[in-house]
XYZ file of C-alpha atoms in Angstrom:
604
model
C 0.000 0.000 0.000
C 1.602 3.059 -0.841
C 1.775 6.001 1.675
C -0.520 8.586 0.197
C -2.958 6.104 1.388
C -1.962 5.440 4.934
C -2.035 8.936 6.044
C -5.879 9.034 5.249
C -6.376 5.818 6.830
C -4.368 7.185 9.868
C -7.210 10.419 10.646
C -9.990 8.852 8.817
C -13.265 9.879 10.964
C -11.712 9.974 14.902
C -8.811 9.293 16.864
C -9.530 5.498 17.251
C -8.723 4.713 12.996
C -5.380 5.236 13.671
C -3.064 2.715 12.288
C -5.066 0.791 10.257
C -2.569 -0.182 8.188
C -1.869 -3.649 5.926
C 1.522 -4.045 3.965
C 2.497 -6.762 2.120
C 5.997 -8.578 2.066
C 8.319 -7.964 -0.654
C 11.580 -9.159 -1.874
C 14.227 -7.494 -0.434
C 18.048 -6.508 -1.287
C 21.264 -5.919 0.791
C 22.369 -2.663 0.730
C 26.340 -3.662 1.477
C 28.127 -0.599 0.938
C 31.378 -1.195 -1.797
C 33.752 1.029 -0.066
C 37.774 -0.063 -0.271
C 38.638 -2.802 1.480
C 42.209 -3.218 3.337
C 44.278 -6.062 1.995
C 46.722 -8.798 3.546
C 49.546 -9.734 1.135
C 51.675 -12.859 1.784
C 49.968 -12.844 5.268
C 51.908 -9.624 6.449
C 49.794 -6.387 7.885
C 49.420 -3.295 5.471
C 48.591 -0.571 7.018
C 45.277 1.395 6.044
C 45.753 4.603 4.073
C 49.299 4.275 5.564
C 47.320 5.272 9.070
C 49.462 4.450 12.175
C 46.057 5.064 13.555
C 44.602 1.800 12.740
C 46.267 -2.075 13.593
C 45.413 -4.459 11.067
C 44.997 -7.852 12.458
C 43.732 -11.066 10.886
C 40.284 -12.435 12.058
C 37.575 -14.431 10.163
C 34.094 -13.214 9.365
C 31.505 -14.324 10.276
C 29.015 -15.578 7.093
C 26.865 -12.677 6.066
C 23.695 -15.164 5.410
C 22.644 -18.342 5.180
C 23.816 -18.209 1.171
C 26.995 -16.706 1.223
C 30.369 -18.462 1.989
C 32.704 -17.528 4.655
C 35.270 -14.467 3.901
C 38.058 -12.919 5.611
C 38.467 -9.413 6.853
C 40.893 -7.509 9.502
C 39.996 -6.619 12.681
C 41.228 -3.508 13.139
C 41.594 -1.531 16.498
C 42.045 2.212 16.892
C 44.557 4.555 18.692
C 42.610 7.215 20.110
C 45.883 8.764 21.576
C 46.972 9.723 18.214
C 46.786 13.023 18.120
C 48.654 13.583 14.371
C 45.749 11.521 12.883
C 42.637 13.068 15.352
C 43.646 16.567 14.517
C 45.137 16.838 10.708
C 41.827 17.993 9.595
C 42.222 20.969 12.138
C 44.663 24.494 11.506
C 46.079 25.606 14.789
C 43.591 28.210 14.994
C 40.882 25.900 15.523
C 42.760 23.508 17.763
C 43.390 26.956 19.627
C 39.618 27.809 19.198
C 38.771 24.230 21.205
C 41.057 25.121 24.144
C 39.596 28.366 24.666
C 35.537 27.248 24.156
C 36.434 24.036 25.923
C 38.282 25.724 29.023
C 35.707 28.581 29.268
C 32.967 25.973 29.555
C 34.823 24.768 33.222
C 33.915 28.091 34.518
C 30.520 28.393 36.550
C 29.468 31.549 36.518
C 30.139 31.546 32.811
C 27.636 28.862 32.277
C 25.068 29.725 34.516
C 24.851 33.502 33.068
C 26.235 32.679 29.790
C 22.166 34.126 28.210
C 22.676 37.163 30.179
C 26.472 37.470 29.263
C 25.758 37.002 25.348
C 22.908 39.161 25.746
C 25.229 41.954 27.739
C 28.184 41.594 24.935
C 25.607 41.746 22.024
C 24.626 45.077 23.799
C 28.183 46.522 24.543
C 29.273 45.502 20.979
C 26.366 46.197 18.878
C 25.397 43.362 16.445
C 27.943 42.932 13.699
C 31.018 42.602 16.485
C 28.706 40.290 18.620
C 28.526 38.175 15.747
C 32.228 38.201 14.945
C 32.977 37.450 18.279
C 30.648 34.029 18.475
C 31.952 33.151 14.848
C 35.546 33.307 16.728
C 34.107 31.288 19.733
C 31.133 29.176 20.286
C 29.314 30.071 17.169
C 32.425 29.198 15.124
C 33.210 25.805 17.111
C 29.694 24.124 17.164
C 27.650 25.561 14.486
C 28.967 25.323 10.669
C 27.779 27.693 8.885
C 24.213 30.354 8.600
C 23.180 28.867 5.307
C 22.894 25.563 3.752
C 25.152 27.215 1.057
C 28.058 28.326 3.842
C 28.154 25.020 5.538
C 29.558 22.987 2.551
C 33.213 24.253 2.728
C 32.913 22.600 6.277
C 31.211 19.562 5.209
C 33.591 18.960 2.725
C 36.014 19.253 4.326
C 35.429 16.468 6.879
C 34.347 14.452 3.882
C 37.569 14.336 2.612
C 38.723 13.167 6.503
C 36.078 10.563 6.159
C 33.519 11.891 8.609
C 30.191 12.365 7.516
C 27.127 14.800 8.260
C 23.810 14.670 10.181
C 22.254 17.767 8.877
C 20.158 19.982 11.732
C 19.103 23.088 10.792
C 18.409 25.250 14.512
C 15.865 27.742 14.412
C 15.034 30.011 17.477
C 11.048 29.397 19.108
C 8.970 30.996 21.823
C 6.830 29.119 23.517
C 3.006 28.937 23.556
C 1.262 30.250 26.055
C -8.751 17.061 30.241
C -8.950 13.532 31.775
C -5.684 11.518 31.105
C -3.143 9.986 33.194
C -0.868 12.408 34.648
C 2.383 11.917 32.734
C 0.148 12.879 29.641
C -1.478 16.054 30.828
C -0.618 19.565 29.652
C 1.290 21.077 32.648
C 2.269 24.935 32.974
C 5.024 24.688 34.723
C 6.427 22.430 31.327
C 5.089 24.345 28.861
C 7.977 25.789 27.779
C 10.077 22.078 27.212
C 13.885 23.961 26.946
C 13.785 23.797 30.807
C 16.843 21.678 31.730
C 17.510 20.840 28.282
C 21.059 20.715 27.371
C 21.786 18.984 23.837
C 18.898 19.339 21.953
C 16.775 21.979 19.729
C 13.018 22.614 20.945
C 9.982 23.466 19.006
C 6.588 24.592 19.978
C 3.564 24.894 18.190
C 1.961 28.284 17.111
C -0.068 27.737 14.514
C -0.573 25.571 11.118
C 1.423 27.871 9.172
C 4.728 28.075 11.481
C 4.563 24.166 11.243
C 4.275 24.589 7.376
C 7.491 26.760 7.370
C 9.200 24.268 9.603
C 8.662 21.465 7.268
C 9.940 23.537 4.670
C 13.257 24.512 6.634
C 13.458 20.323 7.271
C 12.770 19.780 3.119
C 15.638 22.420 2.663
C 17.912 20.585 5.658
C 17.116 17.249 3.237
C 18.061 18.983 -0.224
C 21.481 20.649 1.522
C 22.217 17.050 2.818
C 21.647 15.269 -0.450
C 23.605 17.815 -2.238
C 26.365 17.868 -0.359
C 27.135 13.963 0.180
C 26.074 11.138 -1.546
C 25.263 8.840 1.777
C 24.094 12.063 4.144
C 21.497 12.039 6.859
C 18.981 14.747 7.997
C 17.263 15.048 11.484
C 13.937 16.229 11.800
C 11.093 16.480 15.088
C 8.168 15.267 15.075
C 7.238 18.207 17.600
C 8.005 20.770 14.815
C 5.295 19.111 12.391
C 2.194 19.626 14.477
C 0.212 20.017 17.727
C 2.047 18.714 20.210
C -1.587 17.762 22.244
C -2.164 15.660 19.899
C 1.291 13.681 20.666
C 0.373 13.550 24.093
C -2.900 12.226 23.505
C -1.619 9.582 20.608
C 0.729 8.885 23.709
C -1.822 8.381 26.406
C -3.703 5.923 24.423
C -0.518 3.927 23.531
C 0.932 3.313 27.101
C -2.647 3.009 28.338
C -2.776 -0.205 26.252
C 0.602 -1.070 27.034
C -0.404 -0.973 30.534
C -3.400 -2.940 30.404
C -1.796 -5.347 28.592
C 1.026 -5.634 31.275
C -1.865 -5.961 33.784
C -3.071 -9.003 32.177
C 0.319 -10.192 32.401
C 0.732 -9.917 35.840
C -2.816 -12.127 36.160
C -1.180 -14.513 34.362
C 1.978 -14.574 36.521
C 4.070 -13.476 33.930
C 5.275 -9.865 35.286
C 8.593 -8.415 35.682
C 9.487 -10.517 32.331
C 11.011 -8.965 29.443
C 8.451 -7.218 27.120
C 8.936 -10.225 24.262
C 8.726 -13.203 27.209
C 5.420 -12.089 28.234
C 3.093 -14.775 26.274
C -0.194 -14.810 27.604
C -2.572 -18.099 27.004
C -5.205 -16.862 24.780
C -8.033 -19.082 26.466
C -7.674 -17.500 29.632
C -6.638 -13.969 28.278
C -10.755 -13.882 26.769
C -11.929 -14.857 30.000
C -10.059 -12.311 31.769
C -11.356 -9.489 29.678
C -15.025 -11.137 30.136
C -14.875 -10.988 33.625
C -13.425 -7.200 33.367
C -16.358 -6.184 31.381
C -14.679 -5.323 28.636
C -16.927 -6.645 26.119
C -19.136 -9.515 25.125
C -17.658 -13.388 25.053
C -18.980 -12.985 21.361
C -16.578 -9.752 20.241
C -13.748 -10.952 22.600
C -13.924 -14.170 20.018
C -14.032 -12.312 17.089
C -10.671 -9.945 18.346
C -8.353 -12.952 18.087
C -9.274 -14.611 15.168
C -7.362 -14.028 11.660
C -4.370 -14.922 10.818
C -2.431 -12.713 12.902
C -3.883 -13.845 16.065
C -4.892 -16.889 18.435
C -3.134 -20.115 15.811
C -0.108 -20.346 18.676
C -2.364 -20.252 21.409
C -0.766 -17.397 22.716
C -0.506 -13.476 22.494
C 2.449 -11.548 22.920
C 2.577 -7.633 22.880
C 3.428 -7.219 18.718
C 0.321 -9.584 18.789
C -1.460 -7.196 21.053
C -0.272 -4.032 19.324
C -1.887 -5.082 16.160
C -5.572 -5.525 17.696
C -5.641 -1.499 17.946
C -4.284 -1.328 14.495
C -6.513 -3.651 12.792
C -9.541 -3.739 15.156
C -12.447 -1.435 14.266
C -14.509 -2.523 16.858
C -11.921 -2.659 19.802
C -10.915 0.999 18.738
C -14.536 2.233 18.587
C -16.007 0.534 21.674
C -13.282 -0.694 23.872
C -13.311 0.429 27.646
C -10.341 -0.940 29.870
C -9.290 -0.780 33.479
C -7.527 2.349 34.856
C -4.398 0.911 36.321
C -5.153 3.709 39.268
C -8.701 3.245 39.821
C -9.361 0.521 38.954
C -12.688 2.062 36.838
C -13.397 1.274 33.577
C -12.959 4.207 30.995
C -13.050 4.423 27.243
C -9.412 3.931 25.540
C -9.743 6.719 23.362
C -12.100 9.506 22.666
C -13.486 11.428 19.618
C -11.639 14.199 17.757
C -12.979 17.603 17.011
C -13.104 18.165 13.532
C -10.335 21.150 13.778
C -8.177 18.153 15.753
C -8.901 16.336 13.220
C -7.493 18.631 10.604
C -4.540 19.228 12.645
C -3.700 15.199 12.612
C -4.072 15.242 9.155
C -1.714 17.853 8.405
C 0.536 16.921 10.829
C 0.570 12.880 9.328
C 1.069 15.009 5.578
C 4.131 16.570 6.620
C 5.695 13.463 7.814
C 4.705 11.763 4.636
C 5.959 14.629 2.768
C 9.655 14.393 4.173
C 9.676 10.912 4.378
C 9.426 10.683 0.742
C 11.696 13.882 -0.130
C 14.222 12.007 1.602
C 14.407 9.449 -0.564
C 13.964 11.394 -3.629
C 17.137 12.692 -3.040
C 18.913 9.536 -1.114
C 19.132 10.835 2.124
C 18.375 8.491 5.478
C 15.647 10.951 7.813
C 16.754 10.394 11.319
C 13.765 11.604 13.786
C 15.067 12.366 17.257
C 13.807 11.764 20.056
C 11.660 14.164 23.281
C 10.139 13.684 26.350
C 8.573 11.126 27.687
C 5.325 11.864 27.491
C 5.564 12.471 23.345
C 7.808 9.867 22.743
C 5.416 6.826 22.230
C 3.460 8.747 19.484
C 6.245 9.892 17.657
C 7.760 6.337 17.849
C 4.951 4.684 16.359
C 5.099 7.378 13.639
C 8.635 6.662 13.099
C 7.722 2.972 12.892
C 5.071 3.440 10.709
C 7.280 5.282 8.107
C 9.890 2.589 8.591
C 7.019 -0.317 7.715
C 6.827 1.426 4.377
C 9.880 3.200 3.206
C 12.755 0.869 4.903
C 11.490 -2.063 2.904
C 14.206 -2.630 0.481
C 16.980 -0.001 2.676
C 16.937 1.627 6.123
C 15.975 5.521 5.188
C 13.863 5.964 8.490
C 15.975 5.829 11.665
C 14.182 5.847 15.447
C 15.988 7.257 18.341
C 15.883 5.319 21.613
C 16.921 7.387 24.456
C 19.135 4.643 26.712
C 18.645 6.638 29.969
C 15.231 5.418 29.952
C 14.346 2.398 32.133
C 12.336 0.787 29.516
C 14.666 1.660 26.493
C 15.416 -2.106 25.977
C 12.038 -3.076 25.626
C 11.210 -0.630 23.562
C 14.366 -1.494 20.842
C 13.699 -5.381 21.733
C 9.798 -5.302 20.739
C 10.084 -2.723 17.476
C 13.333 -5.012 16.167
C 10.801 -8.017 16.519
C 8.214 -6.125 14.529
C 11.218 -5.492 11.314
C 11.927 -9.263 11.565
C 8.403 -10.765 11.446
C 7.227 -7.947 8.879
C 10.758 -8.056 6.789
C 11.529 -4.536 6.876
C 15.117 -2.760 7.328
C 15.473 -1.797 11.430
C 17.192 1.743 11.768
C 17.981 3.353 15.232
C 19.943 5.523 16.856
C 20.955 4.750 20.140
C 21.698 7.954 22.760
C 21.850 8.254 26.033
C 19.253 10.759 26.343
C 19.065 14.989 26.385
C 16.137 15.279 28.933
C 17.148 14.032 32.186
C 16.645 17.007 34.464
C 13.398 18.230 32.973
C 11.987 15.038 33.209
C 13.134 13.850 36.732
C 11.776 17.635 37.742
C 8.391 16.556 36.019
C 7.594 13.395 37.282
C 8.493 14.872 41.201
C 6.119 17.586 40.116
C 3.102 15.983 38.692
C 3.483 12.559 40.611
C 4.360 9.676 38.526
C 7.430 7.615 38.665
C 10.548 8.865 37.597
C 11.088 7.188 33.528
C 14.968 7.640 34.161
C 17.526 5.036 35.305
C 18.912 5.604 38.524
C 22.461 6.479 37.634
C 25.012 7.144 34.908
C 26.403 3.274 35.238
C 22.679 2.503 35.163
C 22.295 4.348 32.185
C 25.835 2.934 30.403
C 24.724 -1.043 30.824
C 21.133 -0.345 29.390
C 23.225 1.337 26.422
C 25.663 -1.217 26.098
C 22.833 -3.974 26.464
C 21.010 -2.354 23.733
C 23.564 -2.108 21.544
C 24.683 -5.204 22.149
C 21.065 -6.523 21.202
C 21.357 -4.976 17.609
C 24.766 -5.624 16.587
C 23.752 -9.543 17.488
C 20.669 -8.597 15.185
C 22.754 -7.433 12.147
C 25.296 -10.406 12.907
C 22.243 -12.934 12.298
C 20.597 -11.323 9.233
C 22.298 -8.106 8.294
C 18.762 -6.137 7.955
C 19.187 -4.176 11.101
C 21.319 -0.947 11.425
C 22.614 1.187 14.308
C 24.282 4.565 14.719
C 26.463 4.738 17.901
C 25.751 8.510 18.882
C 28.120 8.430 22.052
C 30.906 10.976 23.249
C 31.876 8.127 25.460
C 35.192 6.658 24.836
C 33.958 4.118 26.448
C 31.301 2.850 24.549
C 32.944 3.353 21.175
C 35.774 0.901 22.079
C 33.048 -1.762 23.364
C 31.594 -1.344 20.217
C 34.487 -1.952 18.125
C 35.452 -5.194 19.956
C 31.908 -6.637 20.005
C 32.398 -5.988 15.918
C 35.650 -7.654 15.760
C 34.136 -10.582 17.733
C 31.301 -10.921 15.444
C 33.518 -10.051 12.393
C 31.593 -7.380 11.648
C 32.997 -4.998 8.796
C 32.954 -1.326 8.624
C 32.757 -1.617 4.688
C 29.635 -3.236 5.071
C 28.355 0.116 6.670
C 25.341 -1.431 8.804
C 27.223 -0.157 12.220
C 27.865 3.920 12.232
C 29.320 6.396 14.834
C 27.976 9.700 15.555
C 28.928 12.814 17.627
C 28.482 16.576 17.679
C 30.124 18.973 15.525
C 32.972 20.597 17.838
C 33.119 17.453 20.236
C 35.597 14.750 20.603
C 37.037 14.828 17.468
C 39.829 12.168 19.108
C 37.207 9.790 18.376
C 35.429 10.652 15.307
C 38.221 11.138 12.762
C 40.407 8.483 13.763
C 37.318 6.156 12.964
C 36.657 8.029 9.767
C 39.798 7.283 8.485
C 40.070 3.841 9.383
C 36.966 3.444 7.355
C 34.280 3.307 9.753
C 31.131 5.370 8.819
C 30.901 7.933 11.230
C 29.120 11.258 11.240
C 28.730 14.703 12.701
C 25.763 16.456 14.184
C 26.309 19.453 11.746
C 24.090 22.229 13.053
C 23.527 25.430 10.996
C 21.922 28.712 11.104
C 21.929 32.698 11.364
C 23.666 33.192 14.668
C 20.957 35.202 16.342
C 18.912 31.597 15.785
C 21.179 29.754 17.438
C 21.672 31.091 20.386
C 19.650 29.336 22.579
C 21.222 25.974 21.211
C 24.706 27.893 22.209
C 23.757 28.316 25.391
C 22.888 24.735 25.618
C 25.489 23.417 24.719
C 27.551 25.772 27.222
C 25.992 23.741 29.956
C 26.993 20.348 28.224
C 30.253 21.388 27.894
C 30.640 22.402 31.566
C 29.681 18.987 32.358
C 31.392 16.636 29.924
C 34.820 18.918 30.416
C 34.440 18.584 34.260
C 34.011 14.817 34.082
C 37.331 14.179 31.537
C 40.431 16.810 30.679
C 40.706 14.133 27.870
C 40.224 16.251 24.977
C 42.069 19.252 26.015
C 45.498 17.681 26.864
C 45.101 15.713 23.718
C 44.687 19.459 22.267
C 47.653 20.560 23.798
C 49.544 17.347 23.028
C 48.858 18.158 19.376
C 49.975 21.734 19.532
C 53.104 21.132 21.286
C 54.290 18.503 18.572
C 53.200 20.591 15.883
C 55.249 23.809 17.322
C 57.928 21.282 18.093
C 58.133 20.399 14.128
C 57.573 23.897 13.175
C 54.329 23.115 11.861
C 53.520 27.206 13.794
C 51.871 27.387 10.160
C 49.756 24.137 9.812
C 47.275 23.901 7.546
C 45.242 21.085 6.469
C 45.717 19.234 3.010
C 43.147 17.474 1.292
């Protein structure tokens, strides 16, 4: 079914159509990338691109699929001390730049008043200086350019250093001045969502026109990415397409099922399982929900028959999903059992015909991008936002990646690792791509919302969504990634980009790859960090021949301030927790002044 017709099917009539959706399997292609491959002659190393960056070392791989023999690769390990190779894409200007941004960002009172300070110097300067002056400093170290036309020196540039771009144009917002659970309610105190935010770009919703223009700034982000590399990726929010109530209600509805589901579970003495372990018997799952009330024996029968449902004799939560996808009746008469009360209440409610509208438009956009993306062979990464959106927009995301990731991944989800639940959510949508034979994308990050949301929950009252601690935080990454990279091992149709600053992580990564002889040429695995940041790690994996890319933000530098100042306060804390990158800075000076290199510049 093509996608013009989904989007109808997704706001025909009310609020419970949504996701009526059929597709039918295909045949499907790998999408094995034919970059250069390192060779072994008469068994002896060669080094890569003459790299002393990268160790070669013999290793089988492991068979790509079931019909392909067994080949051999290198398994190749990085130095991440190697400053010659990190830096040779910098002049000592910008290695000089770094120092300065990244030791100013150790200062407090800098941080904390760094809106008031910009706002002061913009004042005291007048506007062209003030612009100058952030083009020499923050502006100039984490932003590329103003102009999709201004940023392609840059990305160019690290093209030629093998790193890759994540296209993000930042635009400046002000914010915007019922009966569902409480971590799904409108609150005032949250209204504006930058509170606490310290990595990522907010949007809020004015009218249907600003979303309009924001789709159009994301279809320009997607034509600057195509144009400027040929394997590029954009990043769009879902937040910037539409009304962000109707998120939160999409949301509500989704984790109430989720919930009553899990409450069935625990009837069945099956909770505290994984999300994908919980089978519940089907003859005793239709008696529960007769003795809840929830609807005749004689409908309860017909929900589980088909040939989706009921031939194993039991249901597991993919099999549950798909009864509010497929189910007219459960959508339009379905009550279930407040978790809370304990009272029965309708799952969802009616739209009002302007809310309706507003779904529409907001399903159109997505539609819209998802298809100029491929138009001009870019991958559409959609981030990810609080908790209390974040169901909705993943089941958009999914939906997209049912239809246009069926012969390639071009739609990639974001799962937010900081999250308690973050493994069940990766676990149960991979297990969706395998039964339904569609390309898995995601994005794995540790997460950009921690203080706002911990502050919310304490607030409103409902349990905190975030792991306890950072070391909580790194195993349910780790775990997760682990969890795909055995996916792509098995069948090659899932992909992953490692968005981590974490040194960490990276090198984990690496030797699970070199344990599962996984290949960087094949480009299924990909690294990720921000423009400005750790550049130890990404260009040392760029040129070993690992795909990795940069968070490239762009934009006029009066519309990226309030991104500035965020990342000012990430800075402040990643620099406090490591002086890594700075004596690696200073390591890389010193030898280059030491060689009289006083004149560096880069050659490419």
């Amino acid at each position: 079914m093509s996608y013009n017709k989904v989007v109808p099917a997704l706001v025909k009539s009310s609020y419970d159509n949504i996701k009526r959706i059929c597709l039918s399997h295909g045949r499907f292609r790998s999408t094995v990338a034919s970059t250069q491959r390192d060779e072994v002659e008469g068994g002896k190393e060669k080094q890569v691109d003459e790299c002393t960056v990268v160790k070669a070392v013999q290793a089988d791989l492991i068979t790509q699929s079931k019909n392909t023999t067994e080949a051999q690769t290198q398994k190749i390990e990085i130095d991440f001390d190697n400053t010659h190779e990190a830096y040779k894409s910098k002049d000592n200007i910008e290695l000089l730049r770094s120092l300065l941004v990244f030791k100013l960002c150790t200062f407090d009172f800098l941080v904390d008043k760094n809106k008031e300070l910009m706002d002061l110097s913009k004042k005291v300067f007048g506007q062209r200086l003030f612009e100058r002056l952030m083009k020499m400093t923050f502006y100039g170290q984490f932003v590329a350019g103003e102009d999709h036309n201004s940023i392609k020196p840059l990305i160019h540039k690290n093209q030629a250093f093998g790193v890759g771009s994540v296209l993000d144009y930042i635009v400046s917002v002000i914010p915007s001045v019922d009966h569902r659970e409480k971590k799904y309610k409108a609150h005032r105190q949250f209204g504006d969502r930058r509170g606490g935010v310290v990595s990522a770009r907010t949007y809020f919703y004015a009218d249907e026109a600003k979303c309009d223009n924001q789709m159009e700034t994301f279809l320009n982000c997607i034509k600057a990415s195509g144009g400027a590399s040929v394997d590029g990726f954009s990043a769009i929010k879902m937040t910037a397409l539409g009304r962000p109530q109707f998120l939160l209600q999409f949301s509500a509805v989704l984790v109430k099922w989720r919930r009553f589901f899990n409450l069935l579970a625990a009837q069945q003495g099956k909770s505290g399982m994984d999300a994908l372990e919980q089978k519940l018997e089907l003859e005793q799952l239709k008696e529960s929900l007769t003795q809840l009330g929830v609807g005749n024996k004689d409908d309860i029968e017909n929900w589980f028959t088909g040939e989706k449902l009921g031939p194993s004799g039991t249901i597991d939560l993919l099999d549950w999903n798909s009864l509010i996808n497929d189910r007219t009746s459960i959508s339009n008469l379905l009550v279930i059992p407040n978790v809370e009360t304990g009272q029965l209440e309708p799952l969802l409610r009616k739209f009002t015909v302007e809310e309706e509208k507003q779904m529409k438009r907001m399903l159109q956009r997505v539609d819209v991008l998802a298809k100029h993306a491929v138009d001009n062979g870019v991958r559409l990464m959609v981030d990810a936002e609080q908790t209390y959106f974040q169901p909705a927009i993943s089941r958009l995301t999914l939906e997209m990646q049912r239809i246009f990731n069926r012969e390639k991944p071009i739609i990639f989800n974001t799962y937010q690792c900081y999250l308690k639940e973050a493994y069940d959510n990766v676990s149960v949508d991979m297990e969706l791509s395998r039964r339904e034979g569609w390309y898995f994308g995601a994005k794995l990050v540790r997460g950009a919302y921690m203080y706002q949301e911990r502050s919310r929950a304490e607030e409103i009252g409902y349990e905190d969504p975030i792991n306890p601690d950072y070391e909580a935080t790194n195993r349910m990454y780790h775990k997760c990634l682990e969890f795909v990279l055995e996916e792509i091992n098995h069948n090659r149709k899932a992909n992953v980009m490692v968005a981590s600053h974490n040194e960490d992580t990276v090198k984990f990564t690496l030797e699970k790859m070199n344990q599962m002889g996984l290949s960087p040429t094949e480009n299924k695995v990909y690294f990720g960090q921000l423009l400005g940041m750790c550049d130890q790690i990404s260009f040392p994996l760029g040129q070993a021949g690992f795909p990795v890319y940069k968070y490239v933000p762009y934009g006029p530098v009066n519309e990226v301030i309030p991104y500035l100042s965020r990342r000012a306060l990430e800075n402040r804390g990643f620099m406090k927790g490591s002086q890594r990158e700075r004596s690696l800075l200073w390591k890389e000076l010193k030898r280059r002044l030491l060689n009289g290199q006083i004149l560096y510049k880069p050659v490419y």
